[in-house]
């Protein structure tokens, strides 16, 4: 007979089962590394003891101002200490942190604040103008706190209170609110809306806890790590590194502006070991280094995602001395749920092949239970043949709770027991996936699928090109044909013709995939380095 393991004494109890929460990481850092530098922001420095104290004061001050369980606290702020403090202080008050994209306009901010019924808005002085305009559109005005950061440029104080004054109203010894259940909400992240209206993805403590640990494993952070904030912290909670650096007791280096000169300077000055950024950030570093002749003083690991990184960009980034980690994910799965996990023997590949290998989105992370490329209708896995295209599906413990106030979109996103990414990919025989497109961006010409990413990869190989985006244009005969927007490197503007680009593509692409139109000029991107292809499609159509 099987042993009886159902007895009461073997069940969960306070000592062996506690709700997982990334907020715990801060307490540990303060206990273990109290005097180590936790946060650097220009001349401002906080140790882990001080940082924890400030977070606890924020939590207490929020509670004393009537903030309670489930209230939404929004923050409009670049990568500064206040943003880090909000990642701990807000959940420590039992509230939910809503990080706002700093590139949004007043209408979008007002929409999000209204939709989320935000109770308190914390705003950096530099963003006061857009915040003021957003507030004037709101139905119910939240309590507004100004962050008067000494490094903010311009702006005015528009709030009810100054952030530092607000903190003083809190008591750092007051009890912290721990989640009653690990599936309780901790943050709210509105999608950047590249394919439609922004939706508010609600995260849970458990998912953030697990994904933070996963990020540490895959980006290989340790207590000696110095993390530079080149990724906007408002985007998916900085891919969980807002909590992750506390988990290892490393050091945060804040950065208000993502500019190559400031990045290279910070790396050198603070001994940065880790950072993250979209492929556009990699492109910026490459161009910045080429202009100034700057080299890295020590190797830095950079995690990249957000869009498919072209192989030439990966190669050039490695040549600068960065160690690139290519990951893949989306807002709904805490930013990162897959990575191109590297095999040591791939190091001996010739550079071109190596960067192509690295450009694949790869395999599931340690906390993603399953990732498959499946038939979008039957959800059956497709063959690992490197050619059959299907939709990428995820399931595991790092998915959002759902979209705030949006049951229909939530049910659609999780239909069939999987998170439906809407990204199209193939699986190679070794099990590594490679994205071909987003289902909404694929170009269908004469009934054939054309991957916009494949066209971009080819255009990128041209030595004068710094950025490319391929989209579909309606065509009477073919249904759709490809059009490519091209941004040329500085000094190359006006020197490349449409004919030259066409010849370049003809030598490298099948005839049916050849772009019919090239549009040269700057390509507008979102703050997270993404191209909003629906906007480009409209532009291409009317060009
Ligand atoms: P939004 O969906 O609002 O643009 P996200 O930041 O969540 O905001 O975007 C996620 C999408 O970005 C993915 O669904 C995918 O299309 C794209 N993406 C992210 N990382 C990669 C990557 N490594 N390679 C290719 N595409 C990526």
Coordinates of C-alpha atoms and ligand atoms in Angstrom, one line a residue:
X1 CA 0.0 0.0 0.0
X2 CA 1.2 3.5 -0.8
X3 CA 2.3 5.7 2.1
X4 CA -0.3 8.2 3.3
X5 CA 1.2 11.7 2.7
X6 CA -2.1 13.5 3.2
X7 CA -1.9 13.7 7.0
X8 CA -2.3 17.2 8.5
X9 CA 1.2 17.4 9.9
X10 CA 2.6 17.2 6.3
X11 CA 0.5 20.1 5.0
X12 CA 1.6 23.7 4.3
X13 CA 2.3 25.8 7.4
X14 CA 3.6 29.2 8.1
X15 CA 7.2 27.8 8.5
X16 CA 7.4 26.1 5.1
X17 CA 5.0 27.8 2.8
X18 CA 5.2 31.6 2.3
X19 CA 3.8 33.6 -0.5
X20 CA 6.6 34.3 -3.0
X21 CA 7.3 38.0 -3.4
X22 CA 10.3 39.8 -4.9
X23 CA 9.9 42.4 -2.1
X24 CA 11.7 39.9 0.2
X25 CA 14.9 40.4 -1.8
X26 CA 15.2 44.0 -0.5
X27 CA 15.0 42.9 3.1
X28 CA 17.8 40.4 2.5
X29 CA 20.1 42.8 0.7
X30 CA 19.7 45.3 3.6
X31 CA 20.5 42.5 6.2
X32 CA 23.4 41.0 4.3
X33 CA 25.0 44.0 2.5
X34 CA 23.9 47.0 4.6
X35 CA 26.9 49.2 3.8
X36 CA 27.3 48.2 0.2
X37 CA 26.3 50.8 -2.4
X38 CA 22.8 49.8 -3.7
X39 CA 22.0 52.8 -5.9
X40 CA 24.2 55.3 -7.7
X41 CA 22.6 58.4 -9.3
X42 CA 25.2 61.0 -10.3
X43 CA 26.5 62.3 -7.0
X44 CA 23.7 60.6 -5.0
X45 CA 24.5 57.2 -3.5
X46 CA 22.4 55.0 -1.2
X47 CA 23.6 51.9 0.6
X48 CA 21.3 48.9 0.8
X49 CA 20.4 50.0 4.4
X50 CA 19.5 53.5 3.2
X51 CA 17.7 52.2 0.1
X52 CA 15.6 49.8 2.2
X53 CA 14.8 52.6 4.7
X54 CA 13.6 54.9 1.9
X55 CA 11.4 52.2 0.4
X56 CA 9.9 51.5 3.8
X57 CA 9.2 55.2 4.4
X58 CA 7.5 55.4 1.0
X59 CA 5.3 52.4 1.9
X60 CA 4.4 53.9 5.3
X61 CA 3.8 57.4 3.9
X62 CA 1.4 55.9 1.2
X63 CA -0.5 54.0 3.9
X64 CA -0.7 57.1 6.1
X65 CA -2.2 58.9 3.1
X66 CA -5.0 56.3 2.8
X67 CA -3.4 54.0 0.2
X68 CA -4.5 50.4 0.8
X69 CA -4.8 47.0 -0.7
X70 CA -5.2 46.9 -4.4
X71 CA -4.9 50.7 -5.0
X72 CA -3.0 51.7 -8.1
X73 CA 0.0 54.0 -7.8
X74 CA 1.3 55.3 -11.1
X75 CA 4.8 56.7 -11.7
X76 CA 6.0 58.8 -14.6
X77 CA 9.8 58.9 -14.3
X78 CA 13.0 57.9 -16.0
X79 CA 15.5 55.5 -14.4
X80 CA 16.2 57.2 -11.1
X81 CA 16.3 56.1 -7.4
X82 CA 12.6 57.1 -6.9
X83 CA 11.6 54.6 -9.7
X84 CA 13.5 51.8 -7.8
X85 CA 12.0 52.8 -4.5
X86 CA 8.5 52.6 -6.0
X87 CA 9.1 49.0 -7.1
X88 CA 9.4 48.1 -3.4
X89 CA 7.6 50.8 -1.5
X90 CA 4.4 50.6 -3.4
X91 CA 3.8 46.8 -3.0
X92 CA 5.1 47.1 0.6
X93 CA 2.0 49.3 1.2
X94 CA -0.2 46.6 -0.4
X95 CA -0.7 48.7 -3.5
X96 CA 0.0 48.0 -7.2
X97 CA 2.6 49.9 -9.2
X98 CA 1.7 51.2 -12.6
X99 CA 4.8 52.4 -14.4
X100 CA 4.1 54.8 -17.2
X101 CA 5.9 54.9 -20.5
X102 CA 7.8 58.3 -20.5
X103 CA 7.2 58.7 -24.3
X104 CA 3.5 58.6 -24.1
X105 CA 1.5 61.8 -25.0
X106 CA -1.0 63.4 -22.6
X107 CA -4.1 61.6 -24.1
X108 CA -2.5 58.2 -23.7
X109 CA -1.4 58.9 -20.1
X110 CA -4.8 60.2 -19.2
X111 CA -6.4 57.0 -20.8
X112 CA -4.1 54.8 -18.7
X113 CA -4.6 56.8 -15.4
X114 CA -8.4 56.8 -15.9
X115 CA -8.6 53.2 -17.0
X116 CA -6.5 52.0 -14.0
X117 CA -8.3 54.3 -11.5
X118 CA -5.0 55.5 -10.3
X119 CA -5.1 56.9 -6.8
X120 CA -1.6 58.5 -6.6
X121 CA 0.6 59.8 -9.4
X122 CA 4.3 60.3 -8.8
X123 CA 5.9 62.4 -11.4
X124 CA 9.4 63.5 -12.3
X125 CA 9.7 67.3 -12.7
X126 CA 10.9 66.9 -16.3
X127 CA 7.6 65.2 -17.2
X128 CA 5.4 67.8 -15.5
X129 CA 4.1 69.4 -18.7
X130 CA 2.7 66.2 -20.2
X131 CA 1.5 65.1 -16.7
X132 CA -0.3 68.4 -16.2
X133 CA -2.0 68.0 -19.6
X134 CA -3.0 64.5 -18.8
X135 CA -4.4 65.4 -15.4
X136 CA -6.5 68.2 -17.0
X137 CA -8.2 65.5 -19.1
X138 CA -8.9 63.2 -16.2
X139 CA -12.3 62.5 -14.7
X140 CA -11.0 62.2 -11.1
X141 CA -7.7 63.8 -10.3
X142 CA -5.3 61.6 -8.3
X143 CA -3.1 62.8 -5.5
X144 CA 0.1 64.1 -7.2
X145 CA 3.6 63.8 -5.8
X146 CA 6.5 65.7 -7.5
X147 CA 10.0 64.2 -7.8
X148 CA 12.3 67.2 -7.9
X149 CA 15.3 65.2 -9.1
X150 CA 18.4 67.5 -9.2
X151 CA 19.3 66.1 -12.6
X152 CA 15.9 66.7 -14.2
X153 CA 15.9 69.2 -17.0
X154 CA 13.3 71.9 -16.9
X155 CA 9.7 71.4 -15.9
X156 CA 7.9 72.7 -12.8
X157 CA 6.4 71.3 -9.6
X158 CA 2.7 70.5 -10.2
X159 CA 1.8 68.2 -7.4
X160 CA 0.3 68.3 -3.9
X161 CA 3.6 67.5 -2.3
X162 CA 7.3 67.0 -2.9
X163 CA 8.5 63.3 -2.9
X164 CA 11.2 63.9 -0.3
X165 CA 8.7 65.7 1.9
X166 CA 6.2 62.8 1.3
X167 CA 8.8 60.3 2.4
X168 CA 9.5 62.2 5.6
X169 CA 5.8 61.6 6.5
X170 CA 6.5 57.9 6.6
X171 CA 8.0 55.7 9.4
X172 CA 10.6 53.2 8.3
X173 CA 10.0 51.0 11.3
X174 CA 6.3 50.5 10.5
X175 CA 5.2 47.0 9.4
X176 CA 5.3 46.1 5.8
X177 CA 2.2 44.7 4.1
X178 CA 3.2 41.2 2.7
X179 CA 0.9 39.7 0.1
X180 CA -1.7 37.4 1.6
X181 CA -1.5 35.2 -1.5
X182 CA 1.4 35.0 -3.9
X183 CA -1.0 35.4 -6.8
X184 CA -2.0 38.9 -5.6
X185 CA -1.2 41.7 -8.0
X186 CA 2.1 43.6 -7.6
X187 CA 2.4 45.7 -10.8
X188 CA 0.5 46.8 -13.8
X189 CA 2.2 47.2 -17.1
X190 CA 0.4 48.6 -20.1
X191 CA 1.6 47.2 -23.4
X192 CA 3.2 49.7 -25.7
X193 CA 0.3 49.1 -28.1
X194 CA 2.4 48.3 -31.3
X195 CA -0.6 46.4 -32.6
X196 CA -3.5 48.2 -31.1
X197 CA -4.9 49.9 -27.9
X198 CA -2.7 49.5 -24.8
X199 CA -3.9 46.8 -22.4
X200 CA -3.0 46.7 -18.7
X201 CA -1.1 43.5 -18.0
X202 CA -1.5 42.8 -14.3
X203 CA 1.4 40.9 -12.7
X204 CA 1.4 38.7 -9.6
X205 CA 4.1 38.5 -6.8
X206 CA 4.8 34.8 -7.6
X207 CA 5.5 35.4 -11.3
X208 CA 7.7 38.4 -10.6
X209 CA 9.6 36.5 -7.9
X210 CA 10.2 33.5 -10.2
X211 CA 11.0 35.5 -13.3
X212 CA 13.5 37.7 -11.3
X213 CA 15.4 34.6 -10.3
X214 CA 15.3 33.3 -13.8
X215 CA 16.7 36.6 -15.1
X216 CA 19.6 36.3 -12.6
X217 CA 20.3 32.8 -13.7
X218 CA 20.3 33.6 -17.4
X219 CA 22.1 36.9 -17.2
X220 CA 24.5 35.4 -14.7
X221 CA 24.4 38.1 -12.0
X222 CA 26.3 37.8 -8.8
X223 CA 26.8 39.9 -5.7
X224 CA 29.6 41.7 -7.5
X225 CA 27.4 42.7 -10.3
X226 CA 27.0 46.4 -11.2
X227 CA 23.9 46.9 -13.3
X228 CA 23.5 49.9 -15.6
X229 CA 20.0 51.1 -16.3
X230 CA 20.0 51.4 -20.1
X231 CA 16.6 49.6 -20.3
X232 CA 13.7 51.8 -19.3
X233 CA 12.5 50.6 -15.9
X234 CA 8.9 51.5 -16.9
X235 CA 9.0 48.8 -19.5
X236 CA 8.0 45.5 -17.9
X237 CA 9.6 46.5 -14.6
X238 CA 13.0 46.6 -16.2
X239 CA 12.7 42.9 -17.2
X240 CA 12.6 42.2 -13.4
X241 CA 16.1 43.6 -12.8
X242 CA 14.4 46.4 -10.6
X243 CA 14.1 43.5 -8.1
X244 CA 16.9 41.3 -9.3
X245 CA 19.8 43.6 -8.3
X246 CA 18.4 43.5 -4.8
X247 CA 18.2 39.7 -4.8
X248 CA 22.0 39.5 -5.4
X249 CA 22.9 42.6 -3.4
X250 CA 24.6 44.2 -6.4
X251 CA 24.7 47.8 -7.4
X252 CA 22.2 49.8 -9.5
X253 CA 23.6 52.6 -11.7
X254 CA 20.8 54.9 -12.7
X255 CA 20.7 56.7 -16.0
X256 CA 18.2 59.4 -17.0
X257 CA 19.2 59.4 -20.7
X258 CA 20.3 56.6 -22.9
X259 CA 23.2 58.2 -24.8
X260 CA 26.3 56.4 -26.0
X261 CA 28.8 58.8 -24.4
X262 CA 27.0 58.6 -21.0
X263 CA 26.8 54.8 -21.2
X264 CA 30.5 54.3 -22.0
X265 CA 31.4 56.8 -19.3
X266 CA 29.3 55.0 -16.7
X267 CA 30.7 51.6 -17.7
X268 CA 34.2 52.9 -17.2
X269 CA 33.5 54.9 -14.0
X270 CA 31.5 52.4 -12.1
X271 CA 32.8 49.1 -13.4
X272 CA 29.5 48.1 -14.9
X273 CA 29.1 44.4 -15.5
X274 CA 25.5 44.0 -16.8
X275 CA 23.0 45.9 -18.8
X276 CA 20.0 45.4 -21.1
X277 CA 18.6 47.1 -24.1
X278 CA 16.6 46.7 -27.3
X279 CA 18.5 46.1 -30.6
X280 CA 18.3 49.8 -31.3
X281 CA 20.4 50.4 -28.2
X282 CA 23.0 48.0 -29.5
X283 CA 22.9 50.0 -32.8
X284 CA 23.4 53.2 -30.9
X285 CA 26.4 51.9 -29.0
X286 CA 27.9 50.7 -32.3
X287 CA 27.5 54.0 -34.0
X288 CA 28.6 55.9 -30.8
X289 CA 31.8 53.8 -30.6
X290 CA 32.5 54.2 -34.3
X291 CA 32.3 58.0 -33.9
X292 CA 34.3 58.4 -30.8
X293 CA 36.7 55.5 -31.1
X294 CA 35.7 54.5 -27.5
X295 CA 36.4 50.9 -26.4
X296 CA 35.2 49.0 -23.4
X297 CA 37.5 48.9 -20.5
X298 CA 36.2 45.5 -19.4
X299 CA 33.7 43.0 -20.9
X300 CA 30.0 43.9 -20.2
X301 CA 27.2 41.4 -20.5
X302 CA 24.2 42.9 -22.4
X303 CA 20.8 41.3 -22.6
X304 CA 18.8 42.2 -25.7
X305 CA 15.2 41.7 -26.8
X306 CA 12.2 43.7 -27.8
X307 CA 12.6 43.1 -31.5
X308 CA 14.5 40.7 -33.7
X309 CA 18.2 41.7 -33.4
X310 CA 19.8 41.6 -36.9
X311 CA 22.8 39.3 -37.0
X312 CA 25.2 42.1 -38.2
X313 CA 24.2 44.2 -35.1
X314 CA 24.9 41.2 -32.8
X315 CA 28.3 40.7 -34.5
X316 CA 29.3 44.4 -34.2
X317 CA 28.2 44.5 -30.6
X318 CA 30.4 41.5 -29.7
X319 CA 33.3 43.1 -31.6
X320 CA 33.0 46.1 -29.3
X321 CA 33.6 43.8 -26.3
X322 CA 30.1 43.2 -25.1
X323 CA 28.9 39.7 -24.3
X324 CA 25.5 39.5 -25.9
X325 CA 22.6 37.5 -24.5
X326 CA 19.7 37.4 -26.8
X327 CA 16.3 36.8 -25.1
X328 CA 12.7 36.9 -26.2
X329 CA 9.4 37.7 -24.6
X330 CA 6.6 40.2 -24.2
X331 CA 4.8 42.3 -21.6
X332 CA 2.4 39.5 -20.8
X333 CA 5.2 37.1 -19.7
X334 CA 7.3 39.6 -17.7
X335 CA 9.4 40.6 -20.7
X336 CA 11.6 37.5 -21.0
X337 CA 10.4 33.9 -21.3
X338 CA 12.9 32.5 -23.8
X339 CA 16.6 32.9 -24.7
X340 CA 19.2 31.8 -27.2
X341 CA 20.9 29.6 -24.5
X342 CA 24.5 29.4 -25.7
X343 CA 26.4 26.2 -26.3
X344 CA 30.1 26.4 -25.6
X345 CA 31.0 24.7 -28.9
X346 CA 29.3 27.5 -30.9
X347 CA 32.1 29.8 -29.9
X348 CA 34.3 28.2 -32.5
X349 CA 31.9 29.1 -35.3
X350 CA 33.0 31.6 -37.9
X351 CA 31.8 35.1 -36.9
X352 CA 29.0 35.3 -39.5
X353 CA 27.5 32.0 -38.6
X354 CA 27.9 32.6 -34.9
X355 CA 25.9 35.8 -35.0
X356 CA 23.2 34.1 -37.1
X357 CA 23.1 31.4 -34.4
X358 CA 22.7 34.1 -31.8
X359 CA 19.9 35.8 -33.7
X360 CA 17.6 32.9 -33.0
X361 CA 15.1 33.4 -30.2
X362 CA 16.0 30.0 -28.8
X363 CA 14.5 27.9 -26.0
X364 CA 12.4 28.4 -22.9
X365 CA 13.9 29.9 -19.8
X366 CA 14.2 28.0 -16.5
X367 CA 10.7 29.2 -15.3
X368 CA 8.9 28.8 -18.6
X369 CA 7.5 25.2 -18.4
X370 CA 6.7 25.0 -22.1
X371 CA 7.3 26.9 -25.3
X372 CA 6.1 25.4 -28.6
X373 CA 5.6 26.6 -32.2
X374 CA 2.1 25.3 -33.0
X375 CA -0.6 25.4 -35.6
X376 CA -2.6 28.4 -34.5
X377 CA -5.9 26.6 -35.0
X378 CA -5.3 23.1 -33.6
X379 CA -2.5 24.1 -31.2
X380 CA -0.7 21.0 -32.3
X381 CA 3.1 21.3 -32.3
X382 CA 4.7 21.7 -35.7
X383 CA 7.7 19.7 -37.0
X384 CA 11.2 20.9 -36.0
X385 CA 12.3 21.3 -39.6
X386 CA 13.4 25.0 -39.7
X387 CA 10.7 25.8 -42.3
X388 CA 7.2 25.2 -41.0
X389 CA 5.9 28.4 -39.6
X390 CA 3.5 28.5 -36.7
X391 CA 2.5 30.6 -33.6
X392 CA 4.7 30.6 -30.5
X393 CA 2.8 29.5 -27.4
X394 CA 4.0 29.7 -23.8
X395 CA 2.9 28.2 -20.5
X396 CA 4.5 28.4 -17.1
X397 CA 4.6 30.5 -13.9
X398 CA 5.7 33.7 -15.5
X399 CA 2.5 34.7 -17.1
X400 CA 0.5 37.8 -16.1
X401 CA -2.8 37.4 -14.1
X402 CA -4.6 38.9 -17.1
X403 CA -5.5 42.3 -18.6
X404 CA -7.1 44.8 -16.1
X405 CA -10.9 45.1 -16.7
X406 CA -10.6 43.2 -20.0
X407 CA -12.0 39.6 -19.7
X408 CA -12.4 39.2 -23.5
X409 CA -8.8 40.0 -24.3
X410 CA -7.6 37.9 -21.4
X411 CA -9.5 34.9 -22.5
X412 CA -8.3 35.3 -26.1
X413 CA -4.7 35.6 -24.9
X414 CA -4.9 32.4 -22.8
X415 CA -7.2 30.5 -25.2
X416 CA -6.5 26.7 -25.3
X417 CA -4.4 26.6 -22.1
X418 CA -1.5 28.6 -23.6
X419 CA -0.4 32.2 -23.8
X420 CA -0.9 33.0 -27.4
X421 CA 2.0 35.3 -28.4
X422 CA 0.8 36.2 -31.9
X423 CA 4.5 35.8 -33.0
X424 CA 5.2 33.5 -35.9
X425 CA 8.3 31.2 -35.9
X426 CA 9.9 28.0 -37.1
X427 CA 11.6 25.4 -34.9
X428 CA 15.1 24.2 -36.0
X429 CA 16.0 20.6 -35.7
X430 CA 17.9 21.3 -32.5
X431 CA 14.7 22.7 -30.9
X432 CA 15.7 26.4 -31.1
X433 CA 13.0 28.6 -32.5
X434 CA 13.5 31.5 -34.9
X435 CA 10.9 34.3 -35.2
X436 CA 9.8 35.1 -38.7
X437 CA 7.2 37.8 -37.9
X438 CA 4.4 38.9 -35.9
X439 CA 1.1 37.4 -37.2
X440 CA -0.1 41.0 -37.9
X441 CA 3.1 42.0 -39.7
X442 CA 3.7 39.1 -42.0
X443 CA 3.4 40.1 -45.7
X444 CA 1.2 37.9 -47.9
X445 CA 2.0 38.3 -51.5
X446 CA 0.4 36.2 -54.2
X447 CA -0.7 33.8 -51.4
X448 CA 2.9 33.3 -50.2
X449 CA 4.1 34.4 -46.7
X450 CA 7.0 36.8 -46.7
X451 CA 8.8 37.4 -43.4
X452 CA 9.4 41.1 -42.9
X453 CA 12.3 40.1 -40.6
X454 CA 14.0 38.2 -43.4
X455 CA 13.9 41.3 -45.7
X456 CA 15.2 43.5 -42.9
X457 CA 18.0 41.1 -42.3
X458 CA 19.1 41.4 -45.9
X459 CA 18.8 45.2 -46.0
X460 CA 20.8 45.4 -42.8
X461 CA 23.7 43.7 -44.5
X462 CA 24.2 46.8 -46.7
X463 CA 27.1 48.8 -45.2
X464 CA 25.3 52.1 -45.3
X465 CA 22.1 51.0 -43.5
X466 CA 21.6 51.7 -39.8
X467 CA 18.0 50.6 -39.5
X468 CA 15.4 48.9 -41.6
X469 CA 11.7 48.1 -41.3
X470 CA 9.7 46.1 -43.9
X471 CA 5.9 46.3 -44.1
X472 CA 3.1 45.3 -46.5
X473 CA 1.6 47.7 -49.0
X474 CA -1.7 46.8 -50.6
X475 CA -1.3 45.7 -54.2
X476 CA -4.1 45.1 -56.8
X477 CA -2.4 42.2 -58.4
X478 CA -0.5 40.5 -55.5
X479 CA -2.7 41.4 -52.6
X480 CA 0.4 42.8 -50.7
X481 CA 4.0 43.6 -51.6
X482 CA 6.9 44.5 -49.4
X483 CA 7.9 48.1 -48.8
X484 CA 11.1 48.9 -46.8
X485 CA 11.8 51.9 -44.7
X486 CA 15.5 52.6 -44.5
X487 CA 17.5 54.8 -42.1
X488 CA 21.0 55.4 -43.4
X489 CA 24.1 55.8 -41.2
X490 CA 25.3 59.3 -40.5
X491 CA 27.2 60.6 -43.5
X492 CA 25.6 58.1 -45.9
X493 CA 22.3 60.1 -46.3
X494 CA 21.4 60.7 -49.9
X495 CA 24.2 58.4 -51.1
X496 CA 22.2 55.2 -51.7
X497 CA 19.7 55.0 -54.4
X498 CA 16.5 52.9 -54.8
X499 CA 18.1 51.0 -57.7
X500 CA 21.2 50.2 -55.7
X501 CA 19.1 48.8 -52.8
X502 CA 17.0 46.8 -55.2
X503 CA 20.1 45.2 -56.8
X504 CA 21.5 44.5 -53.4
X505 CA 18.2 42.7 -52.4
X506 CA 17.9 40.9 -55.8
X507 CA 21.2 39.2 -55.2
X508 CA 20.1 38.0 -51.8
X509 CA 16.3 37.4 -51.9
X510 CA 13.9 35.2 -53.8
X511 CA 12.1 37.2 -56.6
X512 CA 8.7 37.2 -54.9
X513 CA 10.2 38.6 -51.7
X514 CA 11.7 41.6 -53.5
X515 CA 10.6 45.0 -52.0
X516 CA 8.7 47.1 -54.5
X517 CA 9.3 50.3 -52.7
X518 CA 12.1 51.8 -50.6
X519 CA 11.5 54.8 -48.4
X520 CA 14.6 56.6 -47.1
X521 CA 14.6 58.7 -43.9
X522 CA 14.4 58.5 -40.1
X523 CA 12.2 55.8 -38.8
X524 CA 10.1 56.7 -35.8
X525 CA 10.5 54.2 -32.9
X526 CA 8.8 53.9 -29.5
X527 CA 10.8 54.4 -26.3
X528 CA 11.4 50.7 -26.1
X529 CA 13.0 50.8 -29.6
X530 CA 10.1 49.3 -31.4
X531 CA 8.7 50.3 -34.7
X532 CA 4.9 50.7 -34.9
X533 CA 4.4 48.9 -38.1
X534 CA 0.8 49.8 -38.4
X535 CA 1.9 53.4 -38.6
X536 CA 4.5 52.6 -41.3
X537 CA 1.9 50.6 -43.3
X538 CA -0.3 53.7 -43.4
X539 CA 2.7 55.9 -44.4
X540 CA 3.8 53.4 -47.1
X541 CA 0.3 53.2 -48.5
X542 CA 0.0 56.9 -48.9
X543 CA 3.6 57.4 -50.2
Ligands
LIG1 P1 4.0 45.4 -27.5 O1 3.4 44.0 -27.7 O2 3.1 46.4 -26.9 O3 4.9 45.9 -28.6 P2 6.1 44.1 -25.9 O4 7.3 44.9 -25.4 O5 5.5 43.2 -25.0 O6 5.1 45.2 -26.3 O7 6.5 43.4 -27.3 C1 6.6 42.1 -27.4 C2 6.9 41.7 -28.8 O8 8.2 42.2 -29.2 C3 6.9 40.2 -29.0 O9 5.6 39.7 -29.1 C4 7.7 40.1 -30.3 O10 6.9 40.3 -31.4 C5 8.7 41.2 -30.2 N1 10.0 40.7 -29.6 C6 10.4 40.8 -28.4 N2 11.6 40.2 -28.2 C7 12.0 39.7 -29.5 C8 13.1 39.0 -30.0 N3 14.1 38.7 -29.3 N4 13.1 38.7 -31.3 C9 12.0 39.1 -32.1 N5 10.9 39.7 -31.7 C10 10.9 40.1 -30.4

